[in-house]
CSV table of C-alpha atoms in Angstrom, one decimal:
chain,number,residue,atom,x,y,z
A,5,UNK,CA,24.5,-8.9,5.3
A,6,UNK,CA,23.2,-5.5,6.4
A,7,UNK,CA,19.4,-5.5,7.3
A,8,UNK,CA,16.7,-3.7,9.3
A,9,UNK,CA,15.2,-6.5,11.5
A,10,UNK,CA,11.9,-6.4,13.4
A,11,UNK,CA,11.9,-8.6,16.5
A,12,UNK,CA,8.7,-9.1,18.5
A,13,UNK,CA,8.9,-7.9,22.0
A,14,UNK,CA,5.7,-7.3,23.9
A,15,UNK,CA,7.0,-4.8,26.6
A,16,UNK,CA,8.7,-2.8,23.9
A,17,UNK,CA,5.7,-3.0,21.6
A,18,UNK,CA,3.4,-1.6,24.4
A,19,UNK,CA,5.9,1.1,25.3
A,20,UNK,CA,6.2,2.3,21.7
A,21,UNK,CA,2.4,2.1,21.2
A,22,UNK,CA,1.6,4.3,24.2
A,23,UNK,CA,4.6,6.5,24.6
A,24,UNK,CA,5.5,7.1,21.0
A,25,UNK,CA,2.5,9.4,20.4
A,26,UNK,CA,4.2,11.9,22.8
A,27,UNK,CA,7.9,11.2,22.0
A,28,UNK,CA,8.1,10.2,18.3
A,29,UNK,CA,11.8,9.8,18.5
A,30,UNK,CA,11.1,6.5,20.4
A,31,UNK,CA,10.1,4.9,17.2
A,32,UNK,CA,13.7,4.6,16.1
A,33,UNK,CA,15.3,4.5,19.6
A,34,UNK,CA,16.9,1.5,21.3
A,35,UNK,CA,13.5,1.0,22.9
A,36,UNK,CA,11.9,0.1,19.5
A,37,UNK,CA,11.5,-3.3,18.0
A,38,UNK,CA,13.7,-2.6,15.0
A,39,UNK,CA,17.4,-2.7,14.7
A,40,UNK,CA,20.2,-2.2,12.1
A,41,UNK,CA,21.9,-5.6,12.2
A,42,UNK,CA,24.4,-7.9,10.4
A,43,UNK,CA,22.7,-11.2,9.6
A,44,UNK,CA,23.5,-14.2,7.3
A,45,UNK,CA,22.2,-14.1,3.8
A,46,UNK,CA,18.8,-15.9,3.4
A,47,UNK,CA,19.0,-19.4,1.9
A,48,UNK,CA,16.6,-20.8,-0.8
A,49,UNK,CA,13.7,-22.7,0.9
A,50,UNK,CA,13.4,-25.0,-2.1
A,51,UNK,CA,14.8,-25.1,-5.7
A,52,UNK,CA,11.7,-23.2,-6.9
A,53,UNK,CA,13.1,-20.0,-5.4
A,54,UNK,CA,15.5,-17.3,-6.3
A,55,UNK,CA,17.7,-14.9,-4.4
A,56,UNK,CA,17.5,-11.2,-5.3
A,57,UNK,CA,20.0,-8.5,-4.7
A,58,UNK,CA,17.9,-5.5,-3.6
A,59,UNK,CA,18.3,-2.3,-5.6
A,60,UNK,CA,15.6,0.0,-4.1
A,61,UNK,CA,13.0,-0.8,-1.4
A,62,UNK,CA,10.2,1.6,-0.3
A,63,UNK,CA,8.8,2.4,3.1
A,64,UNK,CA,5.0,1.6,3.1
A,65,UNK,CA,2.4,2.8,5.5
A,66,UNK,CA,2.0,-0.8,6.8
A,67,UNK,CA,5.8,-0.8,7.6
A,68,UNK,CA,5.3,2.4,9.6
A,69,UNK,CA,2.3,0.9,11.3
A,70,UNK,CA,4.4,-2.0,12.4
A,71,UNK,CA,7.3,0.2,13.6
A,72,UNK,CA,5.0,2.6,15.6
A,73,UNK,CA,2.9,-0.2,17.0
A,74,UNK,CA,-0.2,1.6,15.7
A,75,UNK,CA,-1.6,-1.1,13.5
A,76,UNK,CA,-4.2,-3.7,14.4
A,77,UNK,CA,-3.1,-7.0,15.9
A,78,UNK,CA,-5.2,-8.8,13.3
A,79,UNK,CA,-2.1,-10.1,11.5
A,80,UNK,CA,0.0,-10.9,14.6
A,81,UNK,CA,-0.9,-14.6,14.9
A,82,UNK,CA,-0.2,-15.2,11.2
A,83,UNK,CA,3.2,-13.5,11.0
A,84,UNK,CA,6.5,-15.1,11.9
A,85,UNK,CA,9.3,-13.1,13.6
A,86,UNK,CA,12.0,-11.9,13.5
A,87,UNK,CA,11.6,-10.6,10.0
A,88,UNK,CA,13.3,-8.1,7.7
A,89,UNK,CA,10.9,-5.4,6.7
A,90,UNK,CA,10.3,-4.2,3.2
A,91,UNK,CA,7.8,-5.5,0.5
A,92,UNK,CA,8.1,-2.7,-2.1
A,93,UNK,CA,11.2,-4.2,-3.9
A,94,UNK,CA,13.0,-3.9,-7.2
A,95,UNK,CA,16.2,-5.9,-7.5
A,96,UNK,CA,18.2,-8.2,-9.7
A,97,UNK,CA,18.4,-12.0,-9.6
A,98,UNK,CA,21.6,-13.2,-7.9
A,99,UNK,CA,20.9,-16.9,-7.5
A,100,UNK,CA,18.5,-19.3,-9.1
A,101,UNK,CA,17.0,-22.6,-7.9
A,102,UNK,CA,17.5,-25.6,-10.1
A,103,UNK,CA,13.7,-25.9,-10.8
A,104,UNK,CA,13.3,-22.3,-11.9
A,105,UNK,CA,13.0,-21.7,-15.6
A,106,UNK,CA,12.7,-18.6,-17.9
A,107,UNK,CA,14.8,-16.4,-15.5
A,108,UNK,CA,18.5,-15.6,-15.6
A,109,UNK,CA,21.1,-14.2,-13.3
A,110,UNK,CA,21.1,-10.4,-13.5
A,111,UNK,CA,17.4,-10.1,-14.6
A,112,UNK,CA,15.8,-7.0,-13.0
A,113,UNK,CA,12.6,-7.8,-11.3
A,114,UNK,CA,9.9,-6.6,-9.0
A,115,UNK,CA,8.5,-8.9,-6.3
A,116,UNK,CA,4.8,-9.5,-5.9
A,117,UNK,CA,4.8,-9.9,-2.1
A,118,UNK,CA,1.7,-12.1,-1.5
A,119,UNK,CA,2.7,-15.5,-0.1
A,120,UNK,CA,0.0,-17.6,-1.7
A,121,UNK,CA,-0.4,-21.4,-2.2
A,122,UNK,CA,1.8,-21.3,-5.3
A,123,UNK,CA,4.6,-19.6,-3.3
A,124,UNK,CA,4.2,-22.0,-0.5
A,125,UNK,CA,4.2,-24.9,-3.0
A,126,UNK,CA,0.8,-26.2,-1.7
A,127,UNK,CA,-1.3,-28.5,-3.8
A,128,UNK,CA,-4.2,-28.5,-4.2
A,129,UNK,CA,-4.5,-24.7,-3.8
A,130,UNK,CA,-7.0,-23.2,-1.3
A,131,UNK,CA,-10.4,-21.9,-2.5
A,132,UNK,CA,-9.1,-18.3,-2.8
A,133,UNK,CA,-6.0,-19.2,-4.8
A,134,UNK,CA,-8.0,-21.6,-7.0
A,135,UNK,CA,-10.2,-18.6,-7.9
A,136,UNK,CA,-7.1,-16.4,-8.6
A,137,UNK,CA,-7.5,-14.3,-5.4
A,138,UNK,CA,-3.9,-15.0,-4.3
A,139,UNK,CA,-3.7,-12.1,-1.8
A,140,UNK,CA,-6.4,-13.8,0.2
A,141,UNK,CA,-4.7,-17.2,0.5
A,142,UNK,CA,-6.1,-19.3,3.3
A,143,UNK,CA,-2.8,-21.3,3.8
A,144,UNK,CA,-0.5,-18.4,4.9
A,145,UNK,CA,0.7,-20.4,7.9
A,146,UNK,CA,1.5,-23.6,6.0
A,147,UNK,CA,3.8,-24.9,3.3
A,148,UNK,CA,7.5,-24.6,2.6
A,149,UNK,CA,8.0,-21.3,4.5
A,150,UNK,CA,6.9,-19.9,7.8
A,151,UNK,CA,3.7,-17.9,8.5
A,152,UNK,CA,3.3,-14.5,6.8
A,153,UNK,CA,0.9,-12.7,4.6
A,154,UNK,CA,3.6,-11.0,2.5
A,155,UNK,CA,7.3,-10.8,1.9
A,156,UNK,CA,8.6,-8.5,4.5
A,157,UNK,CA,6.5,-10.0,7.2
A,158,UNK,CA,7.8,-13.5,7.1
A,159,UNK,CA,11.1,-14.7,8.8
A,160,UNK,CA,12.0,-17.1,5.9
A,161,UNK,CA,11.8,-14.8,2.9
A,162,UNK,CA,13.7,-11.8,4.2
A,163,UNK,CA,12.6,-8.3,3.1
A,164,UNK,CA,13.7,-5.4,0.9
A,165,UNK,CA,15.3,-3.5,3.8
A,166,UNK,CA,18.4,-5.7,3.3
A,167,UNK,CA,21.0,-6.6,0.7
A,168,UNK,CA,19.3,-9.8,-0.3
A,169,UNK,CA,15.7,-11.1,-0.3
A,170,UNK,CA,14.2,-14.4,-1.5
A,171,UNK,CA,11.3,-14.9,-3.9
A,172,UNK,CA,9.4,-17.8,-5.3
A,173,UNK,CA,9.6,-17.8,-9.1
A,174,UNK,CA,5.8,-17.1,-9.2
A,175,UNK,CA,6.3,-13.8,-7.5
A,176,UNK,CA,8.6,-12.4,-10.1
A,177,UNK,CA,7.7,-9.7,-12.6
A,178,UNK,CA,10.2,-8.4,-15.2
A,179,UNK,CA,11.1,-4.8,-15.3
A,180,UNK,CA,11.4,-3.3,-18.8
A,181,UNK,CA,14.9,-2.2,-19.6
A,182,UNK,CA,13.9,1.4,-20.2
A,183,UNK,CA,12.1,1.7,-16.8
A,184,UNK,CA,14.1,3.2,-14.0
A,185,UNK,CA,14.4,1.7,-10.6
A,186,UNK,CA,12.7,4.7,-9.1
A,187,UNK,CA,9.6,4.0,-11.2
A,188,UNK,CA,9.7,0.2,-10.7
A,189,UNK,CA,9.8,0.5,-6.9
A,190,UNK,CA,6.3,2.2,-7.2
A,191,UNK,CA,4.8,-0.8,-9.0
A,192,UNK,CA,3.6,-2.6,-5.9
A,193,UNK,CA,1.7,0.4,-4.3
A,194,UNK,CA,0.5,1.5,-7.8
A,195,UNK,CA,-0.9,-2.0,-8.2
A,196,UNK,CA,-2.8,-1.6,-4.9
A,197,UNK,CA,-4.4,1.6,-6.3
A,198,UNK,CA,-5.2,-0.1,-9.6
A,199,UNK,CA,-6.9,-3.0,-7.8
A,200,UNK,CA,-9.2,-0.7,-5.9
A,201,UNK,CA,-10.1,1.3,-9.0
A,202,UNK,CA,-10.9,-1.8,-11.0
A,203,UNK,CA,-13.4,-3.0,-8.4
A,204,UNK,CA,-15.8,-0.2,-9.4
A,205,UNK,CA,-17.7,0.8,-12.5
A,206,UNK,CA,-17.6,4.4,-13.6
A,207,UNK,CA,-19.8,4.5,-16.7
A,208,UNK,CA,-22.2,7.1,-15.3
A,209,UNK,CA,-20.2,8.5,-12.5
A,210,UNK,CA,-19.8,12.3,-12.4
A,211,UNK,CA,-17.6,12.8,-9.4
A,212,UNK,CA,-14.9,10.7,-8.0
A,213,UNK,CA,-13.6,11.6,-4.5
A,214,UNK,CA,-10.2,10.6,-3.3
A,215,UNK,CA,-9.3,11.1,0.4
A,216,UNK,CA,-5.6,11.3,1.0
A,217,UNK,CA,-2.5,12.8,-0.4
A,218,UNK,CA,0.0,10.1,0.6
A,219,UNK,CA,1.5,7.5,-1.8
A,220,UNK,CA,-1.8,5.6,-2.3
A,221,UNK,CA,-4.0,8.7,-2.6
A,222,UNK,CA,-1.7,10.3,-5.2
A,223,UNK,CA,-1.2,7.0,-7.1
A,224,UNK,CA,-5.0,6.5,-7.1
A,225,UNK,CA,-5.4,9.9,-8.8
A,226,UNK,CA,-2.6,9.1,-11.3
A,227,UNK,CA,-4.0,5.6,-12.0
A,228,UNK,CA,-7.5,6.9,-12.7
A,229,UNK,CA,-6.1,9.3,-15.4
A,230,UNK,CA,-3.7,6.6,-16.8
A,231,UNK,CA,-6.7,4.3,-17.2
A,232,UNK,CA,-8.4,7.0,-19.3
A,233,UNK,CA,-11.2,8.1,-16.9
A,234,UNK,CA,-12.3,11.6,-17.6
A,235,UNK,CA,-14.5,12.0,-14.5
A,236,UNK,CA,-14.0,15.0,-12.2
A,237,UNK,CA,-11.7,14.0,-9.4
A,238,UNK,CA,-12.0,15.8,-6.1
A,239,UNK,CA,-9.0,15.1,-3.9
A,240,UNK,CA,-8.8,15.8,-0.1
A,241,UNK,CA,-5.2,16.5,0.7
A,242,UNK,CA,-3.5,17.7,3.9
A,243,UNK,CA,-0.1,19.1,3.1
A,244,UNK,CA,0.8,21.9,0.5
A,245,UNK,CA,3.4,19.8,-1.4
A,246,UNK,CA,0.8,16.9,-1.7
A,247,UNK,CA,-1.8,19.4,-3.0
A,248,UNK,CA,0.6,20.4,-5.8
A,249,UNK,CA,1.3,16.8,-6.7
A,250,UNK,CA,-2.4,16.0,-6.8
A,251,UNK,CA,-3.0,18.8,-9.3
A,252,UNK,CA,0.0,17.7,-11.4
A,253,UNK,CA,-1.3,14.1,-11.5
A,254,UNK,CA,-4.8,15.0,-12.7
A,255,UNK,CA,-7.0,16.0,-9.7
A,256,UNK,CA,-9.5,18.6,-10.9
A,257,UNK,CA,-10.2,20.0,-7.5
A,258,UNK,CA,-7.9,19.8,-4.4
A,259,UNK,CA,-9.5,20.5,-1.0
A,260,UNK,CA,-7.4,21.0,2.1
A,261,UNK,CA,-8.5,18.7,4.9
A,262,UNK,CA,-9.5,21.5,7.3
A,263,UNK,CA,-12.8,22.2,9.1
A,264,UNK,CA,-14.4,23.9,6.1
A,265,UNK,CA,-14.0,20.8,3.9
A,266,UNK,CA,-17.7,19.9,4.2
A,267,UNK,CA,-18.9,23.3,3.0
A,268,UNK,CA,-16.5,23.4,0.1
A,269,UNK,CA,-17.4,19.8,-0.9
A,270,UNK,CA,-21.2,20.5,-0.7
A,271,UNK,CA,-20.8,23.5,-3.0
A,272,UNK,CA,-18.8,21.6,-5.5
A,273,UNK,CA,-21.1,18.7,-5.8
A,274,UNK,CA,-24.4,20.5,-5.2
A,275,UNK,CA,-24.9,18.2,-2.2
A,276,UNK,CA,-27.5,19.4,0.4
A,277,UNK,CA,-26.0,19.8,3.9
A,278,UNK,CA,-27.8,19.4,7.2
A,279,UNK,CA,-26.3,20.0,10.7
A,280,UNK,CA,-27.3,17.8,13.6
A,281,UNK,CA,-27.3,19.0,17.1
A,282,UNK,CA,-23.7,17.8,17.5
A,283,UNK,CA,-21.1,16.3,15.2
A,284,UNK,CA,-20.4,16.4,11.5
A,285,UNK,CA,-22.8,17.5,8.8
A,286,UNK,CA,-24.8,15.0,6.8
A,287,UNK,CA,-25.1,15.3,3.1
A,288,UNK,CA,-27.7,14.4,0.5
A,289,UNK,CA,-25.9,13.9,-2.8
A,290,UNK,CA,-22.1,13.9,-3.1
A,291,UNK,CA,-19.6,11.8,-5.0
A,292,UNK,CA,-20.5,8.8,-7.0
A,293,UNK,CA,-17.4,6.9,-5.8
A,294,UNK,CA,-15.1,7.7,-2.9
A,295,UNK,CA,-11.7,6.2,-2.2
A,296,UNK,CA,-10.5,6.4,1.3
A,297,UNK,CA,-6.7,6.1,1.0
A,298,UNK,CA,-5.9,6.7,4.6
A,299,UNK,CA,-8.1,4.4,6.7
A,300,UNK,CA,-8.5,6.5,9.9
A,301,UNK,CA,-11.6,7.0,11.9
A,302,UNK,CA,-12.1,10.5,10.5
A,303,UNK,CA,-11.5,9.6,6.9
A,304,UNK,CA,-13.7,6.5,6.9
A,305,UNK,CA,-16.5,8.5,8.5
A,306,UNK,CA,-16.0,11.3,5.9
A,307,UNK,CA,-16.1,8.8,3.0
A,308,UNK,CA,-19.5,7.5,4.1
A,309,UNK,CA,-20.9,11.0,4.3
A,310,UNK,CA,-19.3,12.3,1.1
A,311,UNK,CA,-20.8,9.6,-1.1
A,312,UNK,CA,-24.3,9.8,-2.6
A,313,UNK,CA,-27.0,7.2,-2.0
A,314,UNK,CA,-26.2,3.9,-3.7
A,315,UNK,CA,-22.7,5.0,-4.4
A,316,UNK,CA,-19.4,3.2,-3.8
A,317,UNK,CA,-16.9,3.6,-1.0
A,318,UNK,CA,-13.6,1.8,-1.5
A,319,UNK,CA,-11.3,1.4,1.5
A,320,UNK,CA,-7.8,1.5,0.1
A,321,UNK,CA,-6.0,2.8,3.2
A,322,UNK,CA,-4.9,0.3,5.8
A,323,UNK,CA,-7.0,0.9,8.9
A,324,UNK,CA,-5.9,0.4,12.5
A,325,UNK,CA,-8.9,0.0,14.8
A,326,UNK,CA,-11.1,3.0,13.8
A,327,UNK,CA,-13.5,4.3,16.4
A,328,UNK,CA,-16.5,6.7,16.5
A,329,UNK,CA,-17.6,6.0,12.9
A,330,UNK,CA,-21.3,6.7,12.3
A,331,UNK,CA,-22.4,3.9,10.1
A,332,UNK,CA,-25.9,5.3,9.6
A,333,UNK,CA,-24.8,6.7,6.3
A,334,UNK,CA,-23.9,3.3,5.0
A,335,UNK,CA,-27.3,1.9,6.1
A,336,UNK,CA,-29.5,4.8,5.1
A,337,UNK,CA,-27.8,5.5,1.8
A,338,UNK,CA,-27.4,1.8,0.9
A,339,UNK,CA,-23.8,2.4,0.1
A,340,UNK,CA,-21.6,-0.3,-1.5
A,341,UNK,CA,-18.6,-0.3,0.9
A,342,UNK,CA,-15.7,-2.5,-0.3
A,343,UNK,CA,-12.3,-3.3,1.0
A,344,UNK,CA,-9.5,-3.3,-1.6
A,345,UNK,CA,-6.4,-5.2,-0.5
A,346,UNK,CA,-3.3,-5.8,-2.6
A,347,UNK,CA,-3.8,-7.1,-6.2
A,348,UNK,CA,-4.6,-10.1,-8.3
A,349,UNK,CA,-6.3,-11.0,-11.5
A,350,UNK,CA,-8.4,-8.1,-12.9
A,351,UNK,CA,-10.9,-7.6,-15.8
A,352,UNK,CA,-9.9,-4.6,-17.9
A,353,UNK,CA,-11.2,-3.8,-21.4
A,354,UNK,CA,-13.1,-7.2,-21.3
A,355,UNK,CA,-9.8,-9.1,-20.8
A,356,UNK,CA,-8.3,-10.8,-17.8
A,357,UNK,CA,-4.9,-9.4,-16.7
A,358,UNK,CA,-2.7,-9.5,-13.6
A,359,UNK,CA,-2.6,-6.2,-11.8
A,360,UNK,CA,1.2,-6.1,-11.9
A,361,UNK,CA,1.2,-6.7,-15.7
A,362,UNK,CA,-1.3,-3.8,-16.3
A,363,UNK,CA,0.6,-1.6,-13.8
A,364,UNK,CA,3.9,-2.3,-15.6
A,365,UNK,CA,2.3,-1.3,-19.0
A,366,UNK,CA,0.9,1.9,-17.5
A,367,UNK,CA,4.1,2.9,-15.8
A,368,UNK,CA,6.1,2.1,-18.9
A,369,UNK,CA,3.9,4.7,-20.8
A,370,UNK,CA,3.3,7.2,-18.1
A,371,UNK,CA,5.7,6.5,-15.2
A,372,UNK,CA,7.8,9.6,-15.7
A,373,UNK,CA,5.0,11.7,-14.3
A,374,UNK,CA,5.5,9.8,-11.0
A,375,UNK,CA,9.2,10.4,-10.6
A,376,UNK,CA,8.7,13.5,-8.4
A,377,UNK,CA,6.9,11.3,-5.8
A,378,UNK,CA,10.1,9.4,-5.0
A,379,UNK,CA,12.3,11.3,-2.5
A,380,UNK,CA,16.1,11.3,-2.1
A,381,UNK,CA,17.0,7.7,-1.2
A,382,UNK,CA,18.6,6.7,2.1
A,383,UNK,CA,21.3,4.1,2.9
A,384,UNK,CA,20.3,1.4,5.3
A,385,UNK,CA,22.7,2.7,7.9
A,386,UNK,CA,20.6,5.9,7.9
A,387,UNK,CA,17.4,4.0,8.6
A,388,UNK,CA,16.4,6.2,11.6
A,389,UNK,CA,16.5,9.3,9.5
A,390,UNK,CA,14.6,7.5,6.7
A,391,UNK,CA,11.8,6.3,9.0
A,392,UNK,CA,11.4,9.7,10.6
A,393,UNK,CA,11.3,11.3,7.2
A,394,UNK,CA,8.5,8.9,6.2
A,395,UNK,CA,6.6,9.6,9.4
A,396,UNK,CA,6.8,13.4,9.0
A,397,UNK,CA,6.0,14.0,5.4
A,398,UNK,CA,4.4,17.4,6.1
A,399,UNK,CA,7.7,18.7,7.5
A,400,UNK,CA,10.0,16.9,5.0
A,401,UNK,CA,7.9,17.5,1.9
A,402,UNK,CA,8.2,13.9,0.8
A,403,UNK,CA,5.8,11.3,-0.5
A,404,UNK,CA,7.6,8.0,-1.0
A,405,UNK,CA,10.8,7.3,1.0
A,406,UNK,CA,13.1,4.6,-0.3
A,407,UNK,CA,16.2,2.7,0.7
A,408,UNK,CA,19.0,2.5,-1.9
A,409,UNK,CA,21.1,-0.6,-1.8
A,410,UNK,CA,22.8,-0.2,-5.2
A,411,UNK,CA,26.5,-0.3,-5.3
C-alpha cells in the first residue's frame, strides 16, 4: 500500500536539524527521514483490533516537528520506528477482529490516537489509566504492540498517511452520518483544545488571552465560544488570513504579533507596564487566563507576562526546548501554569464525559463554522507539496493541511 514512512537515521536527523533552517527544501528532500513508499498492509496485532481504510488525515504540528527534526528528543526512547505518520484520522472500518463487538464493516470512525493500557491489552492498568488519564499511560513500551505514545508514532499501528491504519476497538469513535469528513478530521485537534479549556474555571474571568493563530489557537477560540463562554477573547495572531479566521470564530480583539503587541495589550486590559533596562516589558494586571497554543520560547515568555497575578497559563502548544524564558513572572505573580496534553475524561456541566464525545457533539452542532480552516486536500504522492504548504502557512494562506485517500 501507499504510505509516507519515517525511518530513524541519526546522520540525516542531524543534517535536517541544523541545515534545514537555511534550506527548508531539505525537509522533503532525499536527505530527509521520510519517504513515499509501497509497503504491505498492516496486520491486526490481536483479534481486538480493526483495520481502517483512511479517508482523510491531517498534518499536525507534532508531525512537522518530527519531519524537521525541531522537536525535543523526549519521546525518542519510547517511540518505535520505522512508522507511518498521521494521527488525525477519519476513515471507515475495512476489517474487524473476532473479539470486536458493536462495530461493522463500513462504519465511519475517528481514531483516538493514545496507545493506553486498554489499547495494549494490559491488565491491571497502570495508575494513570486506572484514573482515566489514558493519554498519560505509563506502559507505552509494553503490551501487544511496540513502543509509542500515539498512533502515527508506533511501527505496529500504521498511521493516517497511508491507505490503511490499525486501531484497537477502544480507540474508535463513531462519526455522525451528517458530519463531513472535513469536519471529522478536525475532531482530534479540537479535542486537544477542549481538554485545555476544561482544565480552567472561568466564572469570574474577564479576559481570556489566546496566543497563536494556527490550528490549535483558532480551535481554542472556536471551542470557547461553542462551550458558551462570553468572556472577552484577545487573540495574538501572526498572519492576515489567520486574523480574519480568528474574528470569524469569535475573537473579540485580534492583535498582530509584532513589536507593539505589549503596548496594545496593556491598553486593552488596563495593565500597567514597566520597562526594565533591557528586555521585554513587565505587566501588572492582564488576562485572567492565557492559552499558549504555539509553545515557543517567545510565546511561553509572553504568556507568563500577559497573565495577571494568580491567573492561569495553559500550555497547549507542543514545545521543543524553549530557552531564555524569564520565569520570574510565574514565581512573583504566583501563576497556575499547566500543561494540557491530548484528551481524556472531562467534567462538563457537572457530568463526566470523554473529550471526543463532547467534541463530536459540539462539531455536530457548530462544525460548519470550521470548514474554512481545512485547505484543499493533497494526494499522498504530492506529500512534498503538502508538507511545504503546512510549513509555510503565511505564504499559502492555509490552516489545516490534509491528505485525501478517498477513491
